[in-house]
Amino acid sequence: MKRLFSMALLPMILGGCAATLPAEVSSIGDPADSSSGLRGTQYRSPISGYTHREPIGPKPWGPLNDAQSTAKGDAS
């Protein structure tokens, strides 16, 4: 357990000794710049594509299974 803990702690200790800061990863431009190419966001309702469906009663499974079967009568 001590060995596992030390192996997990080693990268954090070595990362703290880095001489330079990492480069900025973000590629997003300045929001104040109008030519940065960012799209405006618009509100879209989370239920915009909702279609109401009523529950139906159970059907016998035998004919439904036979209709979906590709091998008619072949058990293998």
Short mmCIF file of N, CA and C in Angstrom, two decimals:
data_model
loop_
_atom_site.label_atom_id
_atom_site.label_comp_id
_atom_site.label_asym_id
_atom_site.label_seq_id
_atom_site.Cartn_x
_atom_site.Cartn_y
_atom_site.Cartn_z
N MET A 1 0.83 -1.19 0.00
CA MET A 1 0.00 0.00 0.00
C MET A 1 0.87 1.25 0.00
N LYS A 2 1.97 1.21 0.77
CA LYS A 2 2.87 2.36 0.82
C LYS A 2 3.51 2.60 -0.54
N ARG A 3 3.85 1.50 -1.23
CA ARG A 3 4.48 1.63 -2.55
C ARG A 3 3.50 2.25 -3.56
N LEU A 4 2.25 1.84 -3.52
CA LEU A 4 1.23 2.38 -4.41
C LEU A 4 1.00 3.87 -4.14
N PHE A 5 0.96 4.23 -2.87
CA PHE A 5 0.78 5.63 -2.51
C PHE A 5 1.96 6.48 -2.97
N SER A 6 3.18 5.95 -2.81
CA SER A 6 4.35 6.71 -3.24
C SER A 6 4.39 6.86 -4.76
N MET A 7 3.94 5.85 -5.50
CA MET A 7 3.92 5.93 -6.97
C MET A 7 2.87 6.93 -7.44
N ALA A 8 1.81 7.09 -6.70
CA ALA A 8 0.79 8.06 -7.07
C ALA A 8 1.22 9.46 -6.68
N LEU A 9 2.02 9.59 -5.65
CA LEU A 9 2.47 10.89 -5.17
C LEU A 9 3.65 11.43 -5.98
N LEU A 10 4.44 10.56 -6.59
CA LEU A 10 5.63 10.96 -7.33
C LEU A 10 5.35 11.94 -8.47
N PRO A 11 4.36 11.72 -9.35
CA PRO A 11 4.11 12.70 -10.41
C PRO A 11 3.68 14.07 -9.89
N MET A 12 2.98 14.09 -8.77
CA MET A 12 2.58 15.39 -8.21
C MET A 12 3.78 16.16 -7.68
N ILE A 13 4.69 15.46 -7.07
CA ILE A 13 5.89 16.12 -6.55
C ILE A 13 6.76 16.62 -7.69
N LEU A 14 6.97 15.79 -8.70
CA LEU A 14 7.78 16.20 -9.85
C LEU A 14 7.10 17.31 -10.65
N GLY A 15 5.79 17.32 -10.72
CA GLY A 15 5.07 18.38 -11.42
C GLY A 15 5.20 19.71 -10.72
N GLY A 16 5.36 19.70 -9.41
CA GLY A 16 5.55 20.92 -8.66
C GLY A 16 6.92 21.52 -8.86
N CYS A 17 7.85 20.74 -9.35
CA CYS A 17 9.22 21.21 -9.58
C CYS A 17 9.41 21.74 -11.00
N ALA A 18 8.38 21.80 -11.78
CA ALA A 18 8.51 22.26 -13.17
C ALA A 18 8.98 23.70 -13.21
N ALA A 19 9.90 24.00 -14.15
CA ALA A 19 10.50 25.34 -14.22
C ALA A 19 9.58 26.33 -14.93
N THR A 20 8.75 25.86 -15.84
CA THR A 20 7.88 26.76 -16.59
C THR A 20 6.42 26.37 -16.39
N LEU A 21 5.56 27.32 -16.59
CA LEU A 21 4.13 27.05 -16.51
C LEU A 21 3.67 26.41 -17.81
N PRO A 22 2.66 25.56 -17.79
CA PRO A 22 2.17 24.95 -19.02
C PRO A 22 1.53 26.00 -19.93
N ALA A 23 1.54 25.73 -21.23
CA ALA A 23 0.94 26.64 -22.20
C ALA A 23 -0.57 26.67 -22.02
N GLU A 24 -1.19 27.75 -22.42
CA GLU A 24 -2.64 27.86 -22.31
C GLU A 24 -3.28 26.92 -23.32
N VAL A 25 -4.19 26.11 -22.85
CA VAL A 25 -4.79 25.09 -23.68
C VAL A 25 -6.02 25.62 -24.41
N SER A 26 -6.68 26.60 -23.87
CA SER A 26 -7.92 27.11 -24.43
C SER A 26 -7.70 27.75 -25.79
N SER A 27 -8.54 27.39 -26.75
CA SER A 27 -8.46 27.99 -28.08
C SER A 27 -9.58 29.00 -28.32
N ILE A 28 -10.32 29.31 -27.28
CA ILE A 28 -11.43 30.26 -27.41
C ILE A 28 -10.85 31.67 -27.46
N GLY A 29 -11.36 32.45 -28.39
CA GLY A 29 -10.88 33.82 -28.53
C GLY A 29 -11.44 34.74 -27.46
N ASP A 30 -11.09 35.99 -27.56
CA ASP A 30 -11.54 37.00 -26.62
C ASP A 30 -13.03 37.26 -26.84
N PRO A 31 -13.88 37.15 -25.82
CA PRO A 31 -15.31 37.38 -26.00
C PRO A 31 -15.63 38.82 -26.38
N ALA A 32 -14.75 39.76 -26.04
CA ALA A 32 -15.00 41.15 -26.39
C ALA A 32 -14.72 41.41 -27.87
N ASP A 33 -13.96 40.55 -28.50
CA ASP A 33 -13.63 40.71 -29.92
C ASP A 33 -14.78 40.15 -30.76
N SER A 34 -15.40 41.00 -31.58
CA SER A 34 -16.55 40.56 -32.37
C SER A 34 -16.16 39.69 -33.56
N SER A 35 -14.91 39.69 -33.94
CA SER A 35 -14.48 38.89 -35.09
C SER A 35 -13.85 37.57 -34.66
N SER A 36 -14.10 37.14 -33.45
CA SER A 36 -13.45 35.93 -32.96
C SER A 36 -14.07 34.66 -33.53
N GLY A 37 -15.21 34.74 -34.16
CA GLY A 37 -15.82 33.57 -34.79
C GLY A 37 -16.67 32.75 -33.85
N LEU A 38 -17.02 33.28 -32.72
CA LEU A 38 -17.87 32.54 -31.79
C LEU A 38 -19.34 32.73 -32.17
N ARG A 39 -20.08 31.66 -32.09
CA ARG A 39 -21.50 31.73 -32.39
C ARG A 39 -22.27 32.20 -31.17
N GLY A 40 -23.34 32.89 -31.41
CA GLY A 40 -24.22 33.27 -30.31
C GLY A 40 -25.05 32.08 -29.88
N THR A 41 -25.37 32.00 -28.63
CA THR A 41 -26.19 30.89 -28.16
C THR A 41 -27.64 31.33 -28.09
N GLN A 42 -28.51 30.44 -28.45
CA GLN A 42 -29.94 30.71 -28.42
C GLN A 42 -30.61 29.67 -27.53
N TYR A 43 -31.70 30.08 -26.91
CA TYR A 43 -32.43 29.16 -26.05
C TYR A 43 -33.16 28.12 -26.88
N ARG A 44 -33.04 26.86 -26.49
CA ARG A 44 -33.79 25.79 -27.11
C ARG A 44 -34.46 24.99 -26.01
N SER A 45 -35.76 24.87 -26.09
CA SER A 45 -36.52 24.18 -25.05
C SER A 45 -36.11 22.72 -24.96
N PRO A 46 -35.94 22.18 -23.75
CA PRO A 46 -35.55 20.78 -23.62
C PRO A 46 -36.66 19.81 -24.02
N ILE A 47 -37.89 20.27 -24.12
CA ILE A 47 -38.98 19.38 -24.52
C ILE A 47 -39.50 19.73 -25.91
N SER A 48 -38.67 20.34 -26.75
CA SER A 48 -39.13 20.77 -28.06
C SER A 48 -39.45 19.59 -28.98
N GLY A 49 -38.76 18.46 -28.86
CA GLY A 49 -39.02 17.32 -29.73
C GLY A 49 -39.91 16.26 -29.10
N TYR A 50 -40.62 16.61 -28.05
CA TYR A 50 -41.44 15.64 -27.32
C TYR A 50 -42.69 15.28 -28.10
N THR A 51 -42.97 13.99 -28.19
CA THR A 51 -44.23 13.52 -28.76
C THR A 51 -44.92 12.64 -27.71
N HIS A 52 -46.18 12.90 -27.47
CA HIS A 52 -46.94 12.16 -26.46
C HIS A 52 -47.29 10.79 -27.00
N ARG A 53 -47.05 9.77 -26.19
CA ARG A 53 -47.38 8.40 -26.57
C ARG A 53 -48.19 7.77 -25.46
N GLU A 54 -49.26 7.11 -25.84
CA GLU A 54 -50.13 6.43 -24.89
C GLU A 54 -49.64 4.99 -24.70
N PRO A 55 -49.74 4.46 -23.49
CA PRO A 55 -49.36 3.06 -23.29
C PRO A 55 -50.39 2.14 -23.94
N ILE A 56 -49.89 1.00 -24.43
CA ILE A 56 -50.79 0.01 -25.03
C ILE A 56 -50.73 -1.25 -24.20
N GLY A 57 -51.74 -2.06 -24.35
CA GLY A 57 -51.81 -3.30 -23.58
C GLY A 57 -50.82 -4.33 -24.11
N PRO A 58 -50.58 -5.39 -23.33
CA PRO A 58 -49.65 -6.43 -23.77
C PRO A 58 -50.22 -7.22 -24.95
N LYS A 59 -49.34 -7.65 -25.82
CA LYS A 59 -49.73 -8.48 -26.96
C LYS A 59 -49.09 -9.85 -26.80
N PRO A 60 -49.63 -10.86 -27.44
CA PRO A 60 -49.00 -12.18 -27.37
C PRO A 60 -47.62 -12.14 -28.03
N TRP A 61 -46.63 -12.73 -27.37
CA TRP A 61 -45.26 -12.60 -27.83
C TRP A 61 -44.94 -13.54 -28.98
N GLY A 62 -45.65 -14.61 -29.15
CA GLY A 62 -45.36 -15.60 -30.19
C GLY A 62 -45.40 -15.01 -31.60
N PRO A 63 -46.52 -14.40 -32.03
CA PRO A 63 -46.57 -13.84 -33.37
C PRO A 63 -45.58 -12.69 -33.57
N LEU A 64 -45.34 -11.90 -32.53
CA LEU A 64 -44.37 -10.81 -32.65
C LEU A 64 -42.96 -11.36 -32.84
N ASN A 65 -42.64 -12.43 -32.15
CA ASN A 65 -41.32 -13.05 -32.29
C ASN A 65 -41.16 -13.66 -33.68
N ASP A 66 -42.21 -14.32 -34.17
CA ASP A 66 -42.14 -14.92 -35.50
C ASP A 66 -42.02 -13.86 -36.58
N ALA A 67 -42.63 -12.71 -36.40
CA ALA A 67 -42.55 -11.65 -37.40
C ALA A 67 -41.16 -11.06 -37.48
N GLN A 68 -40.41 -11.08 -36.37
CA GLN A 68 -39.06 -10.50 -36.37
C GLN A 68 -37.99 -11.53 -36.70
N SER A 69 -38.33 -12.78 -36.73
CA SER A 69 -37.36 -13.84 -36.99
C SER A 69 -36.94 -13.83 -38.45
N THR A 70 -35.63 -13.98 -38.67
CA THR A 70 -35.13 -14.04 -40.05
C THR A 70 -35.12 -15.47 -40.56
N ALA A 71 -34.90 -16.42 -39.68
CA ALA A 71 -34.86 -17.82 -40.06
C ALA A 71 -36.19 -18.47 -39.70
N LYS A 72 -37.06 -18.63 -40.65
CA LYS A 72 -38.38 -19.20 -40.40
C LYS A 72 -38.27 -20.70 -40.10
N GLY A 73 -38.44 -21.06 -38.83
CA GLY A 73 -38.44 -22.45 -38.43
C GLY A 73 -37.07 -23.04 -38.15
N ASP A 74 -35.98 -22.33 -38.46
CA ASP A 74 -34.65 -22.86 -38.21
C ASP A 74 -34.20 -22.47 -36.81
N ALA A 75 -33.94 -23.46 -35.94
CA ALA A 75 -33.62 -23.17 -34.55
C ALA A 75 -32.16 -22.82 -34.36
N SER A 76 -31.31 -23.01 -35.36
CA SER A 76 -29.89 -22.75 -35.17
C SER A 76 -29.45 -21.43 -35.67
#
